[in-house]
Amino acid sequence: MSTTETRTSTGSRPGATGRRPRRPSSQPVWAERPGPIMQAAKGLLIGAICVVMLYPLIYVIAMSFGTAESIQSGQLFPTSFSLEAYRSVLSGGVVTRAILNSVFITAVGTFLSVLLTAMLSYGLMRTREVPGARIVLILVLLTMLFGAGIIPMYILMKTLGLLDSHWSIILPGLIGAFNLIVMRNFFMNLPGELFEAARIDGAGHFRIFFQIVVPLSKAVIAVIALFYAVGYWNVFFNAMIYLNDTSKWPIQVVLNQFVVQNSDINALQNPDRPPPPAQAVQMAVIVLATLPILVVYPFLQRYFTKGVLTGAIKS
């Protein structure tokens, strides 16, 4: 065989250049393991995002413990710390009463909202079996597109005699359309054989709901409860409209008075002690208003993936 034929035959063979043909990956591109450079870039990006997100929180907490000298010196983080701001806030009674109001609104509102949303979701699971269920579902979904408006809602609360009552904040938001959709889809993914077996054994709807549906739906119930709790705890606009009695204000309204409008701070201070700096008092109120959600959130975070994804996608 000549040299030319040898080169031609060698060049025509697959893999003669020393390169193996690339095997097609069975996974999509976004599911493949990234290289070291991409992993390092992702780590730096996540670290930068964490710094940006945590810096305001750390700053607020540090300034709430700052003394008058450290704050007036213009330090980014105070070097000397004091609890005087928290003593003034908690001894004045205004913030303490507002926190108790927010706890009542959040606890009662979350319990009623989760209970009624779950019961309505169970009733709307099978629209073909329940008469009028499709109409009710459409009416609930329409609330995501249209609202009554501020003035009609105020007139309704006044007509019902709910002004200056915490029920004016709880009742209008008892059932959220988005939460209803998520919970209903979660219920629809539960095995239908369980409901059929329970009916054969003579169980009614209430027994099926409380003994079968609720125990199997702890994940979505925890997620929806957190959604409602955050909404009730952060209520501000409705409280400003419906509550004229300052003793019934929730913590967010009091926070607005102290931080945004910078009013009534002297009322919190003890005349027997030197007044704490106004900025430290403001930051202390912010910490007290944020702390409950920060404490509850980590315990319910593990339910988020299962509860939201399973409730949002129907198999």
CSV table of C-alpha atoms in Angstrom, one decimal:
chain,number,residue,atom,x,y,z
A,1,MET,CA,0.0,0.0,0.0
A,2,SER,CA,1.4,3.4,-0.9
A,3,THR,CA,2.0,6.3,1.5
A,4,THR,CA,-0.9,8.3,0.0
A,5,GLU,CA,-3.4,5.5,0.4
A,6,THR,CA,-2.2,4.9,4.0
A,7,ARG,CA,-2.8,8.6,4.9
A,8,THR,CA,-6.2,8.6,3.1
A,9,SER,CA,-7.3,5.4,4.9
A,10,THR,CA,-6.0,6.7,8.2
A,11,GLY,CA,-7.7,10.0,7.8
A,12,SER,CA,-11.0,8.4,7.0
A,13,ARG,CA,-11.1,6.3,10.1
A,14,PRO,CA,-13.2,7.8,12.9
A,15,GLY,CA,-11.2,8.9,15.9
A,16,ALA,CA,-7.9,8.9,14.0
A,17,THR,CA,-7.1,12.3,15.3
A,18,GLY,CA,-7.2,11.1,19.0
A,19,ARG,CA,-10.5,12.7,19.8
A,20,ARG,CA,-13.4,10.6,21.0
A,21,PRO,CA,-16.8,11.4,19.7
A,22,ARG,CA,-18.8,13.4,22.2
A,23,ARG,CA,-21.5,11.3,23.8
A,24,PRO,CA,-24.9,13.0,23.9
A,25,SER,CA,-25.9,13.8,27.4
A,26,SER,CA,-29.1,12.4,28.7
A,27,GLN,CA,-29.7,15.5,30.9
A,28,PRO,CA,-30.7,18.9,29.7
A,29,VAL,CA,-28.2,21.7,29.7
A,30,TRP,CA,-29.5,23.4,32.9
A,31,ALA,CA,-29.3,20.0,34.8
A,32,GLU,CA,-25.6,19.3,34.0
A,33,ARG,CA,-23.0,19.9,36.7
A,34,PRO,CA,-21.3,23.2,36.1
A,35,GLY,CA,-17.5,23.5,35.9
A,36,PRO,CA,-15.3,24.9,38.7
A,37,ILE,CA,-15.2,28.4,37.3
A,38,MET,CA,-19.0,28.6,37.0
A,39,GLN,CA,-19.4,27.2,40.6
A,40,ALA,CA,-17.0,29.8,41.9
A,41,ALA,CA,-18.9,32.5,40.0
A,42,LYS,CA,-22.2,31.3,41.5
A,43,GLY,CA,-20.7,31.3,45.0
A,44,LEU,CA,-19.4,34.8,44.6
A,45,LEU,CA,-22.8,36.0,43.3
A,46,ILE,CA,-24.7,34.3,46.1
A,47,GLY,CA,-22.3,35.7,48.7
A,48,ALA,CA,-22.7,39.2,47.3
A,49,ILE,CA,-26.5,38.9,47.4
A,50,CYS,CA,-26.4,37.7,51.0
A,51,VAL,CA,-24.3,40.6,52.0
A,52,VAL,CA,-26.6,43.1,50.2
A,53,MET,CA,-29.7,41.5,51.9
A,54,LEU,CA,-28.2,41.1,55.4
A,55,TYR,CA,-26.5,44.4,55.6
A,56,PRO,CA,-29.7,46.5,56.3
A,57,LEU,CA,-30.9,44.0,58.9
A,58,ILE,CA,-27.5,43.9,60.7
A,59,TYR,CA,-27.3,47.7,60.6
A,60,VAL,CA,-30.8,48.2,62.1
A,61,ILE,CA,-30.1,45.7,64.9
A,62,ALA,CA,-26.7,47.3,65.7
A,63,MET,CA,-28.2,50.8,65.7
A,64,SER,CA,-31.0,49.8,68.0
A,65,PHE,CA,-28.4,49.0,70.7
A,66,GLY,CA,-26.3,52.1,70.0
A,67,THR,CA,-25.7,54.8,72.6
A,68,ALA,CA,-26.1,58.5,72.1
A,69,GLU,CA,-22.3,59.1,71.8
A,70,SER,CA,-21.8,56.4,69.2
A,71,ILE,CA,-24.7,57.5,67.0
A,72,GLN,CA,-23.9,61.2,67.2
A,73,SER,CA,-20.3,60.4,66.2
A,74,GLY,CA,-21.6,59.2,62.8
A,75,GLN,CA,-20.2,55.6,63.1
A,76,LEU,CA,-21.4,53.1,60.6
A,77,PHE,CA,-21.8,50.5,63.4
A,78,PRO,CA,-21.8,51.7,67.0
A,79,THR,CA,-18.9,50.6,69.2
A,80,SER,CA,-20.7,51.1,72.5
A,81,PHE,CA,-24.0,49.4,73.2
A,82,SER,CA,-27.0,50.0,75.5
A,83,LEU,CA,-30.5,48.6,76.1
A,84,GLU,CA,-32.0,52.0,76.9
A,85,ALA,CA,-33.9,52.2,73.6
A,86,TYR,CA,-35.6,48.9,74.3
A,87,ARG,CA,-36.4,49.9,77.9
A,88,SER,CA,-38.0,53.1,76.7
A,89,VAL,CA,-40.0,51.4,74.0
A,90,LEU,CA,-41.3,48.5,76.1
A,91,SER,CA,-41.9,50.7,79.2
A,92,GLY,CA,-44.0,53.3,77.4
A,93,GLY,CA,-46.9,50.9,76.8
A,94,VAL,CA,-47.7,52.1,73.3
A,95,VAL,CA,-45.5,49.6,71.4
A,96,THR,CA,-46.4,46.8,73.8
A,97,ARG,CA,-50.1,47.3,73.3
A,98,ALA,CA,-49.6,47.5,69.5
A,99,ILE,CA,-47.7,44.2,69.5
A,100,LEU,CA,-50.5,42.6,71.5
A,101,ASN,CA,-53.0,43.9,68.9
A,102,SER,CA,-51.0,42.6,66.1
A,103,VAL,CA,-50.7,39.2,67.8
A,104,PHE,CA,-54.4,39.0,68.2
A,105,ILE,CA,-55.1,40.0,64.6
A,106,THR,CA,-52.5,37.6,63.3
A,107,ALA,CA,-53.5,34.6,65.4
A,108,VAL,CA,-57.3,34.9,64.9
A,109,GLY,CA,-57.1,36.0,61.3
A,110,THR,CA,-54.7,33.2,60.3
A,111,PHE,CA,-56.7,30.5,62.1
A,112,LEU,CA,-60.0,31.6,60.5
A,113,SER,CA,-58.4,32.2,57.1
A,114,VAL,CA,-56.7,28.8,56.9
A,115,LEU,CA,-59.8,27.0,58.2
A,116,LEU,CA,-62.2,28.6,55.8
A,117,THR,CA,-59.8,28.4,52.8
A,118,ALA,CA,-59.2,24.7,53.4
A,119,MET,CA,-62.9,24.0,53.8
A,120,LEU,CA,-63.8,26.0,50.7
A,121,SER,CA,-61.0,24.3,48.8
A,122,TYR,CA,-62.3,20.9,49.8
A,123,GLY,CA,-65.8,21.8,48.7
A,124,LEU,CA,-64.5,23.0,45.3
A,125,MET,CA,-62.3,20.0,44.7
A,126,ARG,CA,-64.9,18.4,42.4
A,127,THR,CA,-67.0,21.0,40.7
A,128,ARG,CA,-69.0,18.4,38.8
A,129,GLU,CA,-70.3,16.7,42.0
A,130,VAL,CA,-71.2,19.9,44.0
A,131,PRO,CA,-74.0,22.0,42.6
A,132,GLY,CA,-73.0,25.6,42.0
A,133,ALA,CA,-69.4,24.9,42.8
A,134,ARG,CA,-68.1,26.1,39.4
A,135,ILE,CA,-70.0,29.4,39.9
A,136,VAL,CA,-68.5,29.9,43.3
A,137,LEU,CA,-65.0,29.1,41.9
A,138,ILE,CA,-65.5,31.7,39.2
A,139,LEU,CA,-66.7,34.3,41.7
A,140,VAL,CA,-63.6,33.7,43.8
A,141,LEU,CA,-61.3,33.9,40.8
A,142,LEU,CA,-62.9,37.2,39.8
A,143,THR,CA,-61.7,38.8,43.0
A,144,MET,CA,-58.1,38.5,41.6
A,145,LEU,CA,-59.0,40.8,38.8
A,146,PHE,CA,-61.5,43.2,40.3
A,147,GLY,CA,-61.7,45.0,43.7
A,148,ALA,CA,-64.5,46.8,45.4
A,149,GLY,CA,-62.5,49.9,46.1
A,150,ILE,CA,-61.7,51.9,49.2
A,151,ILE,CA,-64.9,53.9,49.5
A,152,PRO,CA,-67.3,51.0,49.0
A,153,MET,CA,-65.4,48.9,51.5
A,154,TYR,CA,-65.4,51.8,54.1
A,155,ILE,CA,-69.1,52.2,53.7
A,156,LEU,CA,-69.6,48.5,54.1
A,157,MET,CA,-67.5,48.4,57.3
A,158,LYS,CA,-69.4,51.4,58.6
A,159,THR,CA,-72.8,49.8,57.8
A,160,LEU,CA,-71.8,46.6,59.5
A,161,GLY,CA,-70.7,48.5,62.6
A,162,LEU,CA,-67.1,47.2,62.3
A,163,LEU,CA,-65.3,50.5,62.4
A,164,ASP,CA,-62.7,50.8,65.3
A,165,SER,CA,-62.8,47.0,65.5
A,166,HIS,CA,-60.1,44.5,64.7
A,167,TRP,CA,-62.7,42.5,62.8
A,168,SER,CA,-62.7,45.2,60.1
A,169,ILE,CA,-59.1,44.1,59.3
A,170,ILE,CA,-59.7,40.3,59.7
A,171,LEU,CA,-63.0,39.8,57.8
A,172,PRO,CA,-62.3,41.4,54.4
A,173,GLY,CA,-59.3,39.2,53.8
A,174,LEU,CA,-60.5,35.9,55.2
A,175,ILE,CA,-60.1,34.0,51.9
A,176,GLY,CA,-57.4,34.8,49.4
A,177,ALA,CA,-58.0,33.7,45.8
A,178,PHE,CA,-54.4,32.7,45.2
A,179,ASN,CA,-54.2,30.7,48.4
A,180,LEU,CA,-57.5,29.0,47.5
A,181,ILE,CA,-56.1,27.9,44.1
A,182,VAL,CA,-52.9,26.5,45.6
A,183,MET,CA,-54.8,24.6,48.3
A,184,ARG,CA,-57.5,23.3,46.0
A,185,ASN,CA,-54.9,21.9,43.5
A,186,PHE,CA,-53.1,20.3,46.4
A,187,PHE,CA,-56.3,18.6,47.6
A,188,MET,CA,-57.0,17.4,44.0
A,189,ASN,CA,-53.7,15.6,44.0
A,190,LEU,CA,-54.6,13.5,47.0
A,191,PRO,CA,-55.5,9.8,46.2
A,192,GLY,CA,-59.1,9.5,45.3
A,193,GLU,CA,-59.2,6.0,46.6
A,194,LEU,CA,-58.9,7.3,50.2
A,195,PHE,CA,-62.1,9.3,49.8
A,196,GLU,CA,-64.0,6.4,48.2
A,197,ALA,CA,-62.9,4.0,51.0
A,198,ALA,CA,-64.0,6.5,53.6
A,199,ARG,CA,-67.4,6.9,52.0
A,200,ILE,CA,-67.8,3.1,51.9
A,201,ASP,CA,-67.1,3.0,55.6
A,202,GLY,CA,-69.8,5.6,56.2
A,203,ALA,CA,-67.7,8.7,56.8
A,204,GLY,CA,-69.2,12.1,56.1
A,205,HIS,CA,-67.5,15.1,54.6
A,206,PHE,CA,-66.5,16.7,57.9
A,207,ARG,CA,-64.9,13.4,59.1
A,208,ILE,CA,-63.1,13.0,55.7
A,209,PHE,CA,-61.9,16.6,55.8
A,210,PHE,CA,-60.6,16.6,59.4
A,211,GLN,CA,-59.3,13.0,59.6
A,212,ILE,CA,-58.0,12.4,56.1
A,213,VAL,CA,-57.5,15.7,54.2
A,214,VAL,CA,-56.0,17.8,56.9
A,215,PRO,CA,-53.4,15.3,58.2
A,216,LEU,CA,-52.2,14.7,54.6
A,217,SER,CA,-52.0,18.4,53.8
A,218,LYS,CA,-49.7,19.7,56.5
A,219,ALA,CA,-47.2,21.0,54.0
A,220,VAL,CA,-49.6,23.2,52.1
A,221,ILE,CA,-51.5,24.3,55.2
A,222,ALA,CA,-48.2,25.4,56.8
A,223,VAL,CA,-47.3,27.4,53.7
A,224,ILE,CA,-50.7,29.1,53.4
A,225,ALA,CA,-50.7,29.8,57.1
A,226,LEU,CA,-47.4,31.6,56.7
A,227,PHE,CA,-48.8,33.6,53.8
A,228,TYR,CA,-51.8,34.7,55.8
A,229,ALA,CA,-49.8,35.4,59.0
A,230,VAL,CA,-47.3,37.7,57.1
A,231,GLY,CA,-50.3,39.5,55.6
A,232,TYR,CA,-52.1,40.0,58.8
A,233,TRP,CA,-48.9,41.0,60.7
A,234,ASN,CA,-48.0,43.6,58.1
A,235,VAL,CA,-51.4,45.1,57.8
A,236,PHE,CA,-51.2,48.9,57.6
A,237,PHE,CA,-53.4,50.6,55.1
A,238,ASN,CA,-56.7,49.0,56.3
A,239,ALA,CA,-55.8,49.7,59.9
A,240,MET,CA,-55.2,53.4,59.0
A,241,ILE,CA,-58.6,53.6,57.4
A,242,TYR,CA,-60.8,51.6,59.7
A,243,LEU,CA,-59.2,52.1,63.1
A,244,ASN,CA,-59.5,55.6,64.6
A,245,ASP,CA,-58.8,54.5,68.2
A,246,THR,CA,-55.1,54.6,68.7
A,247,SER,CA,-55.3,52.0,71.4
A,248,LYS,CA,-56.3,49.4,68.8
A,249,TRP,CA,-53.5,50.2,66.3
A,250,PRO,CA,-51.3,47.3,65.2
A,251,ILE,CA,-47.6,47.5,65.4
A,252,GLN,CA,-47.2,48.6,61.7
A,253,VAL,CA,-49.2,51.7,62.3
A,254,VAL,CA,-47.3,52.6,65.4
A,255,LEU,CA,-44.1,51.9,63.5
A,256,ASN,CA,-45.2,54.4,60.8
A,257,GLN,CA,-45.9,57.0,63.5
A,258,PHE,CA,-42.5,56.6,65.2
A,259,VAL,CA,-40.2,56.0,62.2
A,260,VAL,CA,-41.8,57.8,59.2
A,261,GLN,CA,-43.6,60.6,60.8
A,262,ASN,CA,-41.2,60.8,63.8
A,263,SER,CA,-43.9,61.6,66.3
A,264,ASP,CA,-44.7,60.7,69.9
A,265,ILE,CA,-41.1,59.4,70.6
A,266,ASN,CA,-40.9,61.6,73.7
A,267,ALA,CA,-44.0,59.8,75.1
A,268,LEU,CA,-42.0,56.6,75.3
A,269,GLN,CA,-39.1,58.1,77.3
A,270,ASN,CA,-38.8,57.9,81.0
A,271,PRO,CA,-38.3,61.3,82.5
A,272,ASP,CA,-36.2,59.9,85.3
A,273,ARG,CA,-33.6,58.7,82.8
A,274,PRO,CA,-31.6,60.5,80.1
A,275,PRO,CA,-33.6,60.1,76.8
A,276,PRO,CA,-32.2,57.5,74.3
A,277,PRO,CA,-31.4,58.8,70.9
A,278,ALA,CA,-34.4,59.0,68.6
A,279,GLN,CA,-32.7,56.9,65.9
A,280,ALA,CA,-32.0,54.1,68.4
A,281,VAL,CA,-35.7,54.2,69.4
A,282,GLN,CA,-36.8,54.0,65.8
A,283,MET,CA,-34.5,51.0,65.1
A,284,ALA,CA,-35.7,49.2,68.2
A,285,VAL,CA,-39.3,49.5,67.1
A,286,ILE,CA,-38.4,48.1,63.7
A,287,VAL,CA,-36.6,45.2,65.3
A,288,LEU,CA,-39.6,44.4,67.5
A,289,ALA,CA,-42.0,44.6,64.5
A,290,THR,CA,-39.8,42.3,62.4
A,291,LEU,CA,-38.7,39.8,65.0
A,292,PRO,CA,-41.8,37.5,65.1
A,293,ILE,CA,-41.7,36.8,61.4
A,294,LEU,CA,-38.0,36.1,61.5
A,295,VAL,CA,-38.6,33.6,64.3
A,296,VAL,CA,-41.4,31.8,62.6
A,297,TYR,CA,-40.2,31.7,59.1
A,298,PRO,CA,-37.3,29.2,59.5
A,299,PHE,CA,-39.5,26.5,61.0
A,300,LEU,CA,-41.9,26.6,58.1
A,301,GLN,CA,-39.4,27.0,55.3
A,302,ARG,CA,-39.0,23.3,54.8
A,303,TYR,CA,-42.6,23.0,53.8
A,304,PHE,CA,-42.3,25.6,51.0
A,305,THR,CA,-41.1,23.4,48.1
A,306,LYS,CA,-43.5,20.6,48.7
A,307,GLY,CA,-46.5,22.8,49.6
A,308,VAL,CA,-46.2,25.4,46.8
A,309,LEU,CA,-45.0,23.2,43.9
A,310,THR,CA,-47.5,20.4,44.6
A,311,GLY,CA,-50.3,22.8,45.1
A,312,ALA,CA,-49.5,24.9,42.0
A,313,ILE,CA,-49.1,22.0,39.5
A,314,LYS,CA,-51.8,19.4,39.1
A,315,SER,CA,-50.5,16.0,37.8
